[in-house]
Amino acid sequence: MDVFRQDVIVSFGIPLLDMSATVDTQFLNKYKLGANDSVQANKFQSALYDDAVNTYEVTYVAGGAAQNTIRVAQWLLGAPKATTLFGCIGKDKFGDILQGKAEQEGVCVCYERHKELATGRCAVLITDNNRCLCAEFAAAKAYSMNHLQQPENWQHIVQAQIIYVTGYFLHSSPDCGKLLAESSGNKEGKKFCFNLSAPYICLEAMDRIKEIFPYIDILFGNEAEVKALEKELQLKNDCNTTQEIVFQVGQLLEKQRGKPCTVVITQGNKSTVLYHDSKLTEYPVVAVPPACIVDTCGAGDAFVGGFLAKLACGKDIAECIRCGHYAAGKMIQCQGIQIPKEKADFWT
């Protein structure tokens, strides 16, 4: 296996502390939550996090899309601090827990610590076979240009082989996202990778996405996200399938870049669609037995982590996708993104 230096992959996202607890229906009723809700906490519900800690046994996991991806990539690469994560958290006990969890897994964390806003948290409230998600972003959406441009932080960008930015981050810190794209995209020895993240990002941050289009080396997304992108870009009306949309998006990216690009679109348990070298290819997903599937919510994040790990090794795109499928298949067999204690066996 390759030996990696620090900062091979540097990621920017919205770090959240996932707080998982098995609760009773009275607790959900107290905070006006449904058993399978997925909501952003209102002012009244912000009290539930401390309440859950005082009432139930809470399991903490470093969460958020970019953090999930970087944790998976770190697990696969193995070398301490081969990956680095930037984001904003609060100066509070939950921020300390979040940083400790990420560092335990070997990730180099470069969090900005906000003096006023609380650490972003996502309560995962389990009742029977149901799961309610209640997120409070707070500091997670407050990452600043000042932190990014501090010399000791910018040095991570200079050293990085791969820069990975999520749509969530671009939406909340657009100037930082644009600077990262301009400083990393189309640069010799670097790859600027961007994830669409969610259909609403394509709607609400389309102007920002267009600004970084010329710098994107690799574009990630899923079927719903690329369809939302196609709608906002107003591509040709004859795009009836995901494959046709991916091809059109790839062609547009290449036109704006003036050089080849890569588009990788996942479709759940259906084939992953790839645009690369001006060609379209599909890669079947290795099926996981239904009885083994526990939680598919983090599958896309895990896929990108596997893909980037192999990209960092200089492997070809087919191998990157194969590792992405491997990582996603592993992670959907547990609740949330839980990094195994044993080393990844994909490399053997």
PDB file of N, CA and C in Angstrom, residues 1 63 70-72 81 84 119 127 149-150 161 175 185 220 222 242-243 246 252 292 305 312 320 343:
ATOM      1  N   MET A   1       0.833  -1.194   0.000  1.00  0.00           N
ATOM      2  CA  MET A   1       0.000   0.000   0.000  1.00  0.00           C
ATOM      3  C   MET A   1       0.873   1.251   0.000  1.00  0.00           C
ATOM      4  N   GLY A  63     -20.200  14.012  12.179  1.00  0.00           N
ATOM      5  CA  GLY A  63     -21.095  13.934  11.037  1.00  0.00           C
ATOM      6  C   GLY A  63     -21.032  15.135  10.113  1.00  0.00           C
ATOM      7  N   ILE A  70     -14.673  12.442   4.338  1.00  0.00           N
ATOM      8  CA  ILE A  70     -13.257  12.502   4.687  1.00  0.00           C
ATOM      9  C   ILE A  70     -12.902  11.411   5.696  1.00  0.00           C
ATOM     10  N   ARG A  71     -13.848  11.047   6.566  1.00  0.00           N
ATOM     11  CA  ARG A  71     -13.609   9.956   7.523  1.00  0.00           C
ATOM     12  C   ARG A  71     -13.453   8.629   6.800  1.00  0.00           C
ATOM     13  N   VAL A  72     -14.278   8.407   5.784  1.00  0.00           N
ATOM     14  CA  VAL A  72     -14.174   7.169   5.002  1.00  0.00           C
ATOM     15  C   VAL A  72     -12.857   7.131   4.236  1.00  0.00           C
ATOM     16  N   LYS A  81      -3.526  11.608   9.386  1.00  0.00           N
ATOM     17  CA  LYS A  81      -3.629  12.953   8.831  1.00  0.00           C
ATOM     18  C   LYS A  81      -3.384  13.012   7.320  1.00  0.00           C
ATOM     19  N   THR A  84      -7.577  16.115   5.622  1.00  0.00           N
ATOM     20  CA  THR A  84      -7.777  17.302   6.453  1.00  0.00           C
ATOM     21  C   THR A  84      -9.173  17.849   6.210  1.00  0.00           C
ATOM     22  N   THR A 119     -21.921  24.767  18.336  1.00  0.00           N
ATOM     23  CA  THR A 119     -21.541  23.716  17.398  1.00  0.00           C
ATOM     24  C   THR A 119     -22.795  23.134  16.727  1.00  0.00           C
ATOM     25  N   THR A 127     -36.838   5.406  17.635  1.00  0.00           N
ATOM     26  CA  THR A 127     -37.952   4.738  18.311  1.00  0.00           C
ATOM     27  C   THR A 127     -38.329   3.519  17.473  1.00  0.00           C
ATOM     28  N   GLN A 149      -7.757  32.211   5.120  1.00  0.00           N
ATOM     29  CA  GLN A 149      -6.574  32.906   4.619  1.00  0.00           C
ATOM     30  C   GLN A 149      -5.454  33.037   5.635  1.00  0.00           C
ATOM     31  N   GLN A 150      -5.650  32.550   6.840  1.00  0.00           N
ATOM     32  CA  GLN A 150      -4.543  32.550   7.790  1.00  0.00           C
ATOM     33  C   GLN A 150      -3.436  31.648   7.243  1.00  0.00           C
ATOM     34  N   GLN A 161      -3.290  17.599  -2.615  1.00  0.00           N
ATOM     35  CA  GLN A 161      -3.366  16.970  -3.934  1.00  0.00           C
ATOM     36  C   GLN A 161      -4.798  17.045  -4.468  1.00  0.00           C
ATOM     37  N   ASP A 175     -17.852  32.870  -0.949  1.00  0.00           N
ATOM     38  CA  ASP A 175     -16.575  33.499  -1.302  1.00  0.00           C
ATOM     39  C   ASP A 175     -15.405  32.543  -1.053  1.00  0.00           C
ATOM     40  N   GLY A 185      -8.503  24.604  -9.012  1.00  0.00           N
ATOM     41  CA  GLY A 185      -8.957  24.029 -10.269  1.00  0.00           C
ATOM     42  C   GLY A 185      -8.010  24.321 -11.414  1.00  0.00           C
ATOM     43  N   PHE A 220     -19.399  15.553  -8.571  1.00  0.00           N
ATOM     44  CA  PHE A 220     -20.143  14.441  -7.983  1.00  0.00           C
ATOM     45  C   PHE A 220     -21.597  14.840  -7.753  1.00  0.00           C
ATOM     46  N   ASN A 222     -25.925  12.879  -7.234  1.00  0.00           N
ATOM     47  CA  ASN A 222     -26.780  11.721  -7.454  1.00  0.00           C
ATOM     48  C   ASN A 222     -27.811  12.046  -8.529  1.00  0.00           C
ATOM     49  N   THR A 242     -31.143   9.975 -17.187  1.00  0.00           N
ATOM     50  CA  THR A 242     -29.999  10.424 -16.398  1.00  0.00           C
ATOM     51  C   THR A 242     -28.727  10.399 -17.235  1.00  0.00           C
ATOM     52  N   GLN A 243     -28.573   9.364 -18.037  1.00  0.00           N
ATOM     53  CA  GLN A 243     -27.384   9.237 -18.873  1.00  0.00           C
ATOM     54  C   GLN A 243     -27.256  10.425 -19.839  1.00  0.00           C
ATOM     55  N   VAL A 246     -26.262  13.557 -17.854  1.00  0.00           N
ATOM     56  CA  VAL A 246     -24.845  13.508 -17.460  1.00  0.00           C
ATOM     57  C   VAL A 246     -23.957  13.863 -18.648  1.00  0.00           C
ATOM     58  N   LEU A 252     -20.918  20.510 -21.294  1.00  0.00           N
ATOM     59  CA  LEU A 252     -20.924  21.921 -20.893  1.00  0.00           C
ATOM     60  C   LEU A 252     -19.707  22.260 -20.044  1.00  0.00           C
ATOM     61  N   CYS A 292     -28.969  -7.245   5.016  1.00  0.00           N
ATOM     62  CA  CYS A 292     -27.779  -6.642   5.624  1.00  0.00           C
ATOM     63  C   CYS A 292     -27.824  -5.112   5.620  1.00  0.00           C
ATOM     64  N   GLY A 305     -15.931   9.163  -0.553  1.00  0.00           N
ATOM     65  CA  GLY A 305     -14.736   8.877   0.243  1.00  0.00           C
ATOM     66  C   GLY A 305     -13.900   7.769  -0.366  1.00  0.00           C
ATOM     67  N   ALA A 312      -6.416   9.519  -4.836  1.00  0.00           N
ATOM     68  CA  ALA A 312      -5.182   9.955  -4.176  1.00  0.00           C
ATOM     69  C   ALA A 312      -4.031   9.000  -4.434  1.00  0.00           C
ATOM     70  N   CYS A 320     -11.357   3.828  -9.017  1.00  0.00           N
ATOM     71  CA  CYS A 320     -11.924   4.791  -8.062  1.00  0.00           C
ATOM     72  C   CYS A 320     -13.398   4.487  -7.809  1.00  0.00           C
ATOM     73  N   LYS A 343      -8.784  -2.463   9.661  1.00  0.00           N
ATOM     74  CA  LYS A 343      -8.370  -1.795   8.435  1.00  0.00           C
ATOM     75  C   LYS A 343      -9.237  -2.268   7.266  1.00  0.00           C
TER      76      LYS A 343
END
